[in-house]
C-alpha cells in the first residue's frame, strides 16, 4: 500500500469515527424531552448502549459546547440549544394571523387543527391549535409523519410527480404497489377539494384536510381537523370541510409559505 493510499484510508476512518460520534451525541440530546428535562449518566448509558467512559466523554464535549448543562440531578439542555431554538422559532414559526385563523377554527369546530408541509417523503407539523375537549388528538409542532397515509398526505400529494409518488409508496409498508392507491387518493382529493381519513395512521382517529395554496396555486400546506372518530359522523364531515376551506382561503390570502416545505 502506498503512503497516499494509507493516508486516504486513515482519513476515511477518521471521517467515519467523526460521523459516529456526532450520531451518538445526537442520540444523547434526543433523550431530553418535556417529560424528562433532566437525564442522568446512567440513563444515557442504558438508553444508548454506550460504555460509561464513552458516554462521559461525549457529555463533557456537549457541556463544553453549551449543548448540555450541569444539573444537581444530572444533565439538562444547555444555553446553545436555547439560542438555536430561538433562531429556529423565528425562522419557522407561522405568522400570528395564521395562528388566529387556526385557533378560531379549533374553538368553533371543537377539534384539533394542524398545519402540515411536505419535507422529503414525510409531512411535518408546523403549527397546531388543540381541541378544547379533554379527549383530543395531539400532534406537536415539529412532529414528522409519513406521506403514505392520512388526510393531509392526500392533500399534499395533489401536485406530486409520478416519480415522487413512487418514492412515497416505496417507503410505505405496502411497498411500490401502494403507488396506485396514492395516485387515486390524490386525484380524489383534487376533485373534491378536501380529503378524509379514518384510522389510516392512528387507530380511532379521523381527519379532514384541505389545501393551503401558494401564490402560483400550488399546494403549499394542508390544513386539517382531527379527533376521535366518534366525533366525526358522516354528516359533520362536509361542514368541517367547508369551514376548513374558508380558513385555508384566508391563510392562502396571507401569502403562506414555509422554509421547511420541499417540492414534490
Coordinates of C-alpha atoms in Angstrom, one line a residue:
X1 CA 0.0 0.0 0.0
X2 CA 1.3 3.4 -1.0
X3 CA 1.7 6.3 1.5
X4 CA -1.1 8.2 -0.3
X5 CA -3.4 5.2 0.0
X6 CA -2.7 4.7 3.6
X7 CA -3.3 8.4 4.3
X8 CA -6.6 8.2 2.4
X9 CA -7.6 5.2 4.4
X10 CA -6.8 7.0 7.6
X11 CA -8.8 10.0 6.6
X12 CA -11.8 7.7 5.8
X13 CA -11.6 6.1 9.2
X14 CA -11.4 9.4 10.9
X15 CA -14.5 10.7 9.0
X16 CA -16.4 7.5 9.9
X17 CA -15.5 7.9 13.5
X18 CA -16.4 11.6 13.4
X19 CA -19.9 10.8 12.0
X20 CA -20.4 8.1 14.5
X21 CA -19.5 10.5 17.4
X22 CA -21.9 13.1 16.0
X23 CA -24.7 10.4 15.8
X24 CA -24.0 9.3 19.4
X25 CA -24.1 12.9 20.6
X26 CA -27.4 13.5 18.8
X27 CA -28.8 10.3 20.4
X28 CA -27.9 11.7 23.9
X29 CA -29.6 15.0 23.2
X30 CA -32.8 13.4 21.9
X31 CA -33.2 11.8 25.4
X32 CA -34.2 15.2 26.6
X33 CA -38.0 15.8 26.4
X34 CA -40.6 17.9 28.1
X35 CA -41.4 14.9 30.3
X36 CA -37.7 14.3 31.0
X37 CA -35.9 17.6 31.1
X38 CA -33.0 16.2 33.1
X39 CA -31.1 13.0 32.3
X40 CA -28.5 11.1 34.3
X41 CA -25.4 9.4 33.1
X42 CA -26.9 6.0 33.9
X43 CA -30.0 6.8 31.8
X44 CA -27.7 7.8 28.9
X45 CA -25.7 4.6 29.0
X46 CA -28.9 2.4 29.4
X47 CA -30.7 4.2 26.6
X48 CA -27.8 4.4 24.1
X49 CA -25.9 1.3 25.0
X50 CA -22.7 3.3 25.2
X51 CA -19.9 2.4 27.5
X52 CA -19.8 4.7 30.6
X53 CA -16.4 6.2 29.6
X54 CA -17.6 6.9 26.1
X55 CA -20.8 8.5 27.3
X56 CA -19.0 10.6 29.8
X57 CA -16.5 11.9 27.2
X58 CA -19.4 12.8 24.9
X59 CA -21.3 14.5 27.7
X60 CA -18.2 16.6 28.6
X61 CA -17.9 17.7 25.0
X62 CA -21.6 18.6 24.8
X63 CA -21.1 20.6 28.0
X64 CA -18.1 22.4 26.6
X65 CA -20.1 23.4 23.5
X66 CA -23.1 24.5 25.6
X67 CA -25.4 21.9 24.3
X68 CA -25.8 20.3 27.7
X69 CA -25.7 21.9 31.1
X70 CA -24.9 20.5 34.5
X71 CA -27.9 19.9 36.9
X72 CA -27.9 18.7 40.5
X73 CA -29.7 15.5 39.2
X74 CA -27.7 15.1 36.0
X75 CA -27.7 17.0 32.7
X76 CA -30.2 19.3 31.1
X77 CA -30.4 21.4 27.9
X78 CA -27.6 23.9 27.6
X79 CA -27.7 27.6 26.5
X80 CA -26.6 26.8 23.0
X81 CA -29.8 24.8 22.4
X82 CA -31.8 27.7 23.6
X83 CA -30.0 30.0 21.2
X84 CA -30.7 27.6 18.3
X85 CA -34.3 27.0 19.4
X86 CA -34.9 30.8 19.4
X87 CA -33.4 31.0 15.9
X88 CA -35.5 28.1 14.6
X89 CA -38.6 29.6 16.1
X90 CA -38.0 33.0 14.5
X91 CA -37.4 31.3 11.1
X92 CA -40.1 28.6 11.2
X93 CA -43.0 29.9 13.3
X94 CA -46.1 30.7 11.3
X95 CA -47.5 34.2 11.4
X96 CA -49.8 35.2 14.1
X97 CA -52.5 35.8 11.5
X98 CA -52.4 32.2 10.5
X99 CA -52.5 31.0 14.2
X100 CA -55.5 33.2 14.7
X101 CA -57.4 31.6 11.9
X102 CA -56.5 28.1 13.2
X103 CA -57.5 29.0 16.8
X104 CA -60.9 30.2 15.7
X105 CA -61.4 27.0 13.8
X106 CA -60.4 24.9 16.8
X107 CA -62.8 26.8 19.1
X108 CA -65.7 26.8 16.6
X109 CA -65.4 23.2 15.5
X110 CA -64.2 21.7 18.7
X111 CA -61.3 19.6 17.3
X112 CA -57.6 20.0 16.9
X113 CA -56.4 22.0 13.9
X114 CA -53.0 21.2 12.3
X115 CA -50.9 22.7 9.5
X116 CA -48.6 20.3 7.7
X117 CA -46.0 20.9 5.0
X118 CA -44.1 18.3 2.9
X119 CA -40.5 17.5 3.8
X120 CA -39.0 14.7 1.8
X121 CA -41.3 11.7 2.0
X122 CA -42.8 13.0 5.2
X123 CA -45.1 15.7 6.4
X124 CA -44.1 18.0 9.2
X125 CA -46.5 19.8 11.6
X126 CA -45.5 23.5 11.5
X127 CA -48.4 24.7 13.6
X128 CA -51.3 23.4 15.7
X129 CA -54.2 24.5 17.8
X130 CA -55.6 21.9 20.2
X131 CA -59.2 20.9 20.7
X132 CA -60.9 22.3 23.8
X133 CA -62.0 18.7 24.6
X134 CA -60.1 16.7 27.3
X135 CA -60.0 13.8 24.8
X136 CA -58.3 15.2 21.8
X137 CA -55.7 14.4 19.1
X138 CA -52.3 15.9 19.8
X139 CA -49.6 16.5 17.2
X140 CA -46.6 18.5 18.4
X141 CA -45.0 21.2 16.2
X142 CA -42.0 19.5 14.5
X143 CA -43.5 16.0 14.5
X144 CA -43.0 14.1 11.3
X145 CA -45.5 11.6 9.8
X146 CA -45.2 9.6 6.6
X147 CA -46.9 10.7 3.4
X148 CA -48.2 7.3 2.6
X149 CA -51.4 7.7 4.7
X150 CA -53.7 10.3 6.3
X151 CA -56.0 13.0 5.0
X152 CA -53.2 15.7 5.0
X153 CA -51.0 13.4 2.9
X154 CA -53.7 13.0 0.3
X155 CA -53.8 16.8 0.0
X156 CA -50.1 17.3 -0.1
X157 CA -49.7 14.8 -2.8
X158 CA -52.1 16.6 -5.1
X159 CA -49.4 18.1 -7.3
X160 CA -46.9 15.3 -6.8
X161 CA -45.0 13.9 -9.8
X162 CA -45.1 10.2 -10.6
X163 CA -41.5 9.8 -9.5
X164 CA -42.3 11.3 -6.1
X165 CA -45.4 9.1 -5.7
X166 CA -43.3 6.1 -6.3
X167 CA -40.8 7.3 -3.7
X168 CA -43.5 7.7 -1.1
X169 CA -45.0 4.3 -2.0
X170 CA -41.6 2.6 -1.6
X171 CA -41.4 4.0 1.9
X172 CA -44.7 2.5 2.9
X173 CA -45.4 -0.9 4.5
X174 CA -47.1 -1.9 1.2
X175 CA -44.1 -1.1 -1.0
X176 CA -44.2 0.2 -4.5
X177 CA -47.6 -1.4 -5.2
X178 CA -49.1 1.3 -2.9
X179 CA -48.5 3.9 -5.7
X180 CA -51.8 3.2 -7.4
X181 CA -53.7 3.9 -4.2
X182 CA -51.7 7.1 -3.5
X183 CA -52.5 8.3 -7.1
X184 CA -56.2 7.6 -6.6
X185 CA -56.3 9.4 -3.2
X186 CA -54.5 12.4 -4.6
X187 CA -56.9 12.6 -7.6
X188 CA -60.0 12.2 -5.5
X189 CA -58.8 14.9 -3.1
X190 CA -58.2 17.3 -6.0
X191 CA -61.6 16.6 -7.4
X192 CA -63.5 17.0 -4.1
X193 CA -61.3 19.8 -2.7
X194 CA -60.8 18.0 0.5
X195 CA -59.7 14.6 1.9
X196 CA -60.8 12.4 4.7
X197 CA -59.0 9.6 6.5
X198 CA -60.1 7.2 9.3
X199 CA -57.8 5.0 11.3
X200 CA -55.2 5.1 8.4
X201 CA -52.4 6.4 10.6
X202 CA -53.8 6.3 14.2
X203 CA -56.4 3.8 15.2
X204 CA -59.7 5.5 16.1
X205 CA -58.6 8.8 14.6
X206 CA -60.5 10.6 11.8
X207 CA -59.1 13.7 10.0
X208 CA -60.4 16.1 7.3
X209 CA -57.9 18.2 5.3
X210 CA -57.9 20.9 2.7
X211 CA -55.2 22.6 0.7
X212 CA -53.5 25.9 1.5
X213 CA -52.2 27.2 -1.8
X214 CA -49.2 29.4 -2.6
X215 CA -49.0 32.4 -4.9
X216 CA -49.0 30.3 -8.1
X217 CA -51.8 28.0 -7.0
X218 CA -49.7 25.0 -5.9
X219 CA -50.3 23.2 -2.7
X220 CA -48.1 24.8 0.0
X221 CA -49.6 23.1 3.0
X222 CA -52.5 21.1 4.3
X223 CA -54.9 22.5 6.9
X224 CA -56.5 19.6 8.8
X225 CA -59.1 18.9 11.6
X226 CA -58.6 15.8 13.6
X227 CA -60.0 14.0 16.5
X228 CA -61.7 10.8 17.8
X229 CA -63.7 9.1 15.0
X230 CA -66.9 9.1 17.1
X231 CA -67.0 12.9 16.9
X232 CA -66.7 12.8 13.1
X233 CA -70.1 11.5 11.9
X234 CA -70.6 11.4 8.2
X235 CA -73.0 14.4 8.2
X236 CA -70.4 16.5 10.0
X237 CA -67.5 15.9 7.6
X238 CA -69.0 18.2 4.9
X239 CA -69.4 21.0 7.3
X240 CA -65.9 20.5 8.7
X241 CA -64.6 20.6 5.1
X242 CA -66.5 23.8 4.3
X243 CA -65.2 25.6 7.4
X244 CA -61.6 24.4 6.8
X245 CA -61.8 25.5 3.2
X246 CA -62.7 29.0 4.2
X247 CA -59.9 29.0 6.8
X248 CA -57.5 27.8 4.2
X249 CA -58.6 30.6 1.8
X250 CA -57.8 33.2 4.5
X251 CA -54.4 31.6 5.2
X252 CA -53.6 31.4 1.4
X253 CA -54.6 35.0 1.1
X254 CA -52.0 35.9 3.7
X255 CA -49.3 34.6 1.3
X256 CA -48.4 31.4 3.2
X257 CA -45.0 29.9 2.7
X258 CA -42.7 28.0 5.0
X259 CA -39.0 27.3 4.8
X260 CA -39.3 23.7 5.8
X261 CA -41.5 22.9 2.9
X262 CA -40.0 20.9 0.0
X263 CA -41.2 20.4 -3.6
X264 CA -42.9 17.2 -4.5

